[in-house]
Coordinates of C-alpha atoms in Angstrom, one line a residue:
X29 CA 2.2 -1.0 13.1
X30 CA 1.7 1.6 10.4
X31 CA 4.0 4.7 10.8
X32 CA 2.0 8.0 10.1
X33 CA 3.3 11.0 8.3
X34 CA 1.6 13.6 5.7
X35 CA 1.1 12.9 2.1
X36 CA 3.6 12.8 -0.5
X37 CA 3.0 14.7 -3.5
X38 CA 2.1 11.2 -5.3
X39 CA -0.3 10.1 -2.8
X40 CA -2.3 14.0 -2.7
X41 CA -2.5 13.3 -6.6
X42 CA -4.0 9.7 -5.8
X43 CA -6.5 11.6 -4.1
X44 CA -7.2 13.8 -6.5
X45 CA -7.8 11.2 -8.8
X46 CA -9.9 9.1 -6.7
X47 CA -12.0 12.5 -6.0
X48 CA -12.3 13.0 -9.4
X49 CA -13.7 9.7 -10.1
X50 CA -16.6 9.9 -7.6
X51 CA -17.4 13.8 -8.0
X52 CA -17.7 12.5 -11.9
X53 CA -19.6 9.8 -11.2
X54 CA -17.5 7.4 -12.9
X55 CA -18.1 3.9 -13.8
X56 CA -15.5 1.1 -14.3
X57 CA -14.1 1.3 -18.2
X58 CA -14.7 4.9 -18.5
X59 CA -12.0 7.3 -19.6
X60 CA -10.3 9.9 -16.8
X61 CA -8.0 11.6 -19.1
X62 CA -4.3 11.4 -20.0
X63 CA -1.0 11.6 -18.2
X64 CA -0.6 14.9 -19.5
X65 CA -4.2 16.0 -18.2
X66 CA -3.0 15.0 -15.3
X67 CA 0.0 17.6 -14.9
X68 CA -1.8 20.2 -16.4
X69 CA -4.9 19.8 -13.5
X70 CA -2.0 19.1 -10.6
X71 CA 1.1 20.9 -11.6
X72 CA 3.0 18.5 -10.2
X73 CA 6.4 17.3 -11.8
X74 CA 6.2 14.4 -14.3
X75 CA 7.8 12.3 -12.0
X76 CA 5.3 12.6 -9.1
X77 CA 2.4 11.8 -12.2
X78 CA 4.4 9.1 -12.9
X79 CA 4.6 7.5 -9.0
X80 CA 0.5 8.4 -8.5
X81 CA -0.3 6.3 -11.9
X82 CA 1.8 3.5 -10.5
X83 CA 0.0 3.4 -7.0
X84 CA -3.6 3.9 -8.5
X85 CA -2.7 0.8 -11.0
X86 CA -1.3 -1.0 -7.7
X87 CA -4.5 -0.3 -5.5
X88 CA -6.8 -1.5 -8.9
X89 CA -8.5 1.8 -9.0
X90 CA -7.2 2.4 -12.6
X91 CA -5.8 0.8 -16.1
X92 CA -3.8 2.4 -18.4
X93 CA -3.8 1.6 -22.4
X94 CA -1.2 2.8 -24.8
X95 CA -2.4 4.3 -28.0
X96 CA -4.6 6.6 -29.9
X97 CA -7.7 6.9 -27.8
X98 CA -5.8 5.5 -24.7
X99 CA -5.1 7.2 -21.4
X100 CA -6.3 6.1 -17.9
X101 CA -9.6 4.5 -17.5
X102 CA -11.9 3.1 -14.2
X103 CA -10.5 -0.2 -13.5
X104 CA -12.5 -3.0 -12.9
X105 CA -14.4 -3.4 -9.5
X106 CA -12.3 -5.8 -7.0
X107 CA -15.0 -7.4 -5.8
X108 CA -12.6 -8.8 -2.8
X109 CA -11.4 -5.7 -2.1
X110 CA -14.8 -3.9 -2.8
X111 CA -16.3 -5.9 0.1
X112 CA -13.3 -4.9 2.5
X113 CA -13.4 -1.4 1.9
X114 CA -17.2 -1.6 2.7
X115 CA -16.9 -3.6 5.8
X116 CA -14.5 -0.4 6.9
X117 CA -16.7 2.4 6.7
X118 CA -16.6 2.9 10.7
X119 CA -15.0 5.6 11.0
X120 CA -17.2 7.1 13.5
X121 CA -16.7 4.7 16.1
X122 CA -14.0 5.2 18.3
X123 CA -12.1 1.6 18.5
X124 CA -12.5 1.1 14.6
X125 CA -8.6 2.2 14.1
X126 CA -7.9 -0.5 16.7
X127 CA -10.0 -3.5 15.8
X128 CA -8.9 -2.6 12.0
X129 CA -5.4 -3.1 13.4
X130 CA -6.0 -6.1 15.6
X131 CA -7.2 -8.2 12.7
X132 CA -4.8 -7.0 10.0
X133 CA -1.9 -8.1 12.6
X134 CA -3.6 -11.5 13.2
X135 CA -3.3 -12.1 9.1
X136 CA 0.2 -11.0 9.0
X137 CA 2.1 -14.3 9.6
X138 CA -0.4 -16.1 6.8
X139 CA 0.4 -13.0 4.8
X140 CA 4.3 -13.5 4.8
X141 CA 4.1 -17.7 4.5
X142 CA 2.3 -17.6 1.6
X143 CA 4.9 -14.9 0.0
X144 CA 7.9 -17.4 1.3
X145 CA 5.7 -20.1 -0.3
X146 CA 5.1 -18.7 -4.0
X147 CA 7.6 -15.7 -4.0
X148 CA 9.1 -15.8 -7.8
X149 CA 12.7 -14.6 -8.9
X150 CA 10.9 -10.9 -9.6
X151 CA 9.1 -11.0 -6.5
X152 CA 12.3 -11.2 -5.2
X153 CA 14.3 -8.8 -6.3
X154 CA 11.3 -6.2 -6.7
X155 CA 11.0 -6.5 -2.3
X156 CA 14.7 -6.5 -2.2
X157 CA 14.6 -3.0 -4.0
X158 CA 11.9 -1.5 -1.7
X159 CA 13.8 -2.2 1.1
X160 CA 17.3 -0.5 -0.3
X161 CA 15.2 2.2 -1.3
X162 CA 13.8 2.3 1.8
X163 CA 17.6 2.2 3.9
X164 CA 18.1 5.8 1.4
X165 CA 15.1 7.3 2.9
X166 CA 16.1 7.2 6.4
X167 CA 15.6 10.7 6.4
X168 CA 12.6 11.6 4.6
X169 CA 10.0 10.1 6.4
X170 CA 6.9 10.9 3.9
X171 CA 9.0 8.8 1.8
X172 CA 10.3 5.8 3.8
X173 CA 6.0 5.7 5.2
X174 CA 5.3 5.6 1.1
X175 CA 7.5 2.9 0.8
X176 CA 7.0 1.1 3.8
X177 CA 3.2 0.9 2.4
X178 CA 3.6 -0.3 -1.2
X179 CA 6.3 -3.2 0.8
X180 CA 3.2 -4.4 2.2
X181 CA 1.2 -4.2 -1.0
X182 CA 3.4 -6.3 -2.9
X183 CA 4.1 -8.9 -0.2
X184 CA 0.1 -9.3 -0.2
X185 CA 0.1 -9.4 -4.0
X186 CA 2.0 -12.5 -4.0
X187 CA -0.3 -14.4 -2.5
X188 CA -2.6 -17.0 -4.8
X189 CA -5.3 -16.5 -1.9
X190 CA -7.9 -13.7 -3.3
X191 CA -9.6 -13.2 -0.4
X192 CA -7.0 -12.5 1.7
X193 CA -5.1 -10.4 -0.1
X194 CA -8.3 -8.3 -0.4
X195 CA -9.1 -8.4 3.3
X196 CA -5.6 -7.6 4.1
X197 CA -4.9 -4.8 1.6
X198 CA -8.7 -3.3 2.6
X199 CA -7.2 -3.2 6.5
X200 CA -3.9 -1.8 5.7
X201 CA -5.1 1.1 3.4
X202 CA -8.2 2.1 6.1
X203 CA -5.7 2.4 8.6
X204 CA -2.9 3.9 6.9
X205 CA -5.7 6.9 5.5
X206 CA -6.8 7.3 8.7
X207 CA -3.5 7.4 10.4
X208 CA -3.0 10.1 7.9
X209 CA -5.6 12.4 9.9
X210 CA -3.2 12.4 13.0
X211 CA 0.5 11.5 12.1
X212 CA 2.8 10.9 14.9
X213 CA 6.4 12.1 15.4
X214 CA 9.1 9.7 15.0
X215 CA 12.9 10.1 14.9
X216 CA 15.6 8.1 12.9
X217 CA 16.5 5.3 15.3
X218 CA 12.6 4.3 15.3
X219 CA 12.8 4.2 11.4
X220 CA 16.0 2.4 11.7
X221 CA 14.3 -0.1 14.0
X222 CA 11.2 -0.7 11.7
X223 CA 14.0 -1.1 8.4
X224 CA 15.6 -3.9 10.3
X225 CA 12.2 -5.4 11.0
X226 CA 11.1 -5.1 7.7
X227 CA 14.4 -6.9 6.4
X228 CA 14.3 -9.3 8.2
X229 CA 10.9 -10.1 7.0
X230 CA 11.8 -9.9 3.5
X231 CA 15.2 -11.1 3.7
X232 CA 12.7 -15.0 5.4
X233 CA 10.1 -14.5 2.5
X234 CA 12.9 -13.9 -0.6
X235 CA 14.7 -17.2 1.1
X236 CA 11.3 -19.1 0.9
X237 CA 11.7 -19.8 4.7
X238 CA 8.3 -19.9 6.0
X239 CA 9.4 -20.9 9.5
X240 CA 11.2 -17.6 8.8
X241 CA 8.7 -15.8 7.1
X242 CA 6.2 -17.0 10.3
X243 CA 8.7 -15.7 13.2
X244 CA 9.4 -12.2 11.1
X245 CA 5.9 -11.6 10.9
X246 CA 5.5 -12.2 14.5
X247 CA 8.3 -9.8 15.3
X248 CA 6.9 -7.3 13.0
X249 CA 3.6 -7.3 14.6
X250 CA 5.2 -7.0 18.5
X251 CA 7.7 -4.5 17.0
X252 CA 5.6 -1.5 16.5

């Protein structure tokens, strides 16, 4: 289940970077421009430059290098991810949301053994810290939906299996962008609800329960 909710400030500067990128026709290794570009083309706060870099570096659609010269370039093509992003482009027919949703949820319980089974000390702690920030957000739901997104990113990116992290991540952005289009109400008990879920799941994976991990996902996926 993917809760809906307008754009953070971060995310519409994502977009604008991404939009950039095709309207310029770039190609992977070339140069975008510079952090400070980037605030003067947005006027957003450094802070909100900061979070967009960080989710474009997550979702491999840039690399940053230090230095004279440096700045944000391209990134390198995913060809795993590539191929799910292309296998998504249906968004004119009308059960695509749904059949995007029915397979993600199917791949959720592989998802969160392999993350119980290979989970490292940082992996740890770094899930652990999305979920308290995520019990301070309770109230800010464009935030708690942000975090609630790059939870699932980085219980993916722990697992060795490139071709289902690809396939995963590929369903859970289509859906979450298109969710985006028509975001649904939801109160503070329902986000309560999903923060349980959510630690329960990391709380299994952190542990390196898969039995755990398994029945959390399963819960996660009934929960919605």
């Amino acid at each position: 289940m993917v809760l809906s909710a307008p754009r953070t400030r971060a995310e519409e500067v994502v977009v604008y970077v991404e939009d950039a990128i095709e309207k310029r026709g770039l190609r992977p290794g070339d140069r975008i421009g510079t952090r400070a570009d980037l605030r003067e083309q947005t006027g957003v706060a450094k802070a909100t430059v900061n979070e967009a870099i960080r989710l474009l570096q997550e979702r491999r659609r840039i690399a940053v290098r230090p230095g004279p010269g440096g700045g944000m370039f391209v990134a390198a093509a995913d060809p795993v991810v590539r191929l799910g992003r292309t296998l998504l482009t249906v968004h004119g027919e009308p059960l695509a949301v749904a059949e995007a949703i029915e397979v993600r949820e199917q791949l959720e319980p592989l998802v969160a053994v392999h993350a119980a089974q290979h989970r490292s000390a940082r992996d740890a702690r770094e899930l652990r810290s999305l979920i308290t920030a995520m019990g301070k957000s309770l109230d800010d739901m464009p935030r708690f939906v942000s975090l609630n997104w790059d939870l699932h990113l980085r219980i993916a990116a722990i697992s060795p299996n490139a071709v289902l992290r690809g396939t995963y991540v590929g369903l859970y952005e289509f859906v979450n962008h298109v969710s985006l289009v028509n975001p649904q109400p939801r109160d503070g008990d329902y986000l309560a609800q999903r923060l349980r879920v959510h630690g329960d799941l990391v709380a299994a994976i952190t542990a390196g329960d898969v039995t755990a991990a398994r029945h959390a996902a399963e819960a996660h996926r009934h929960s919605g």
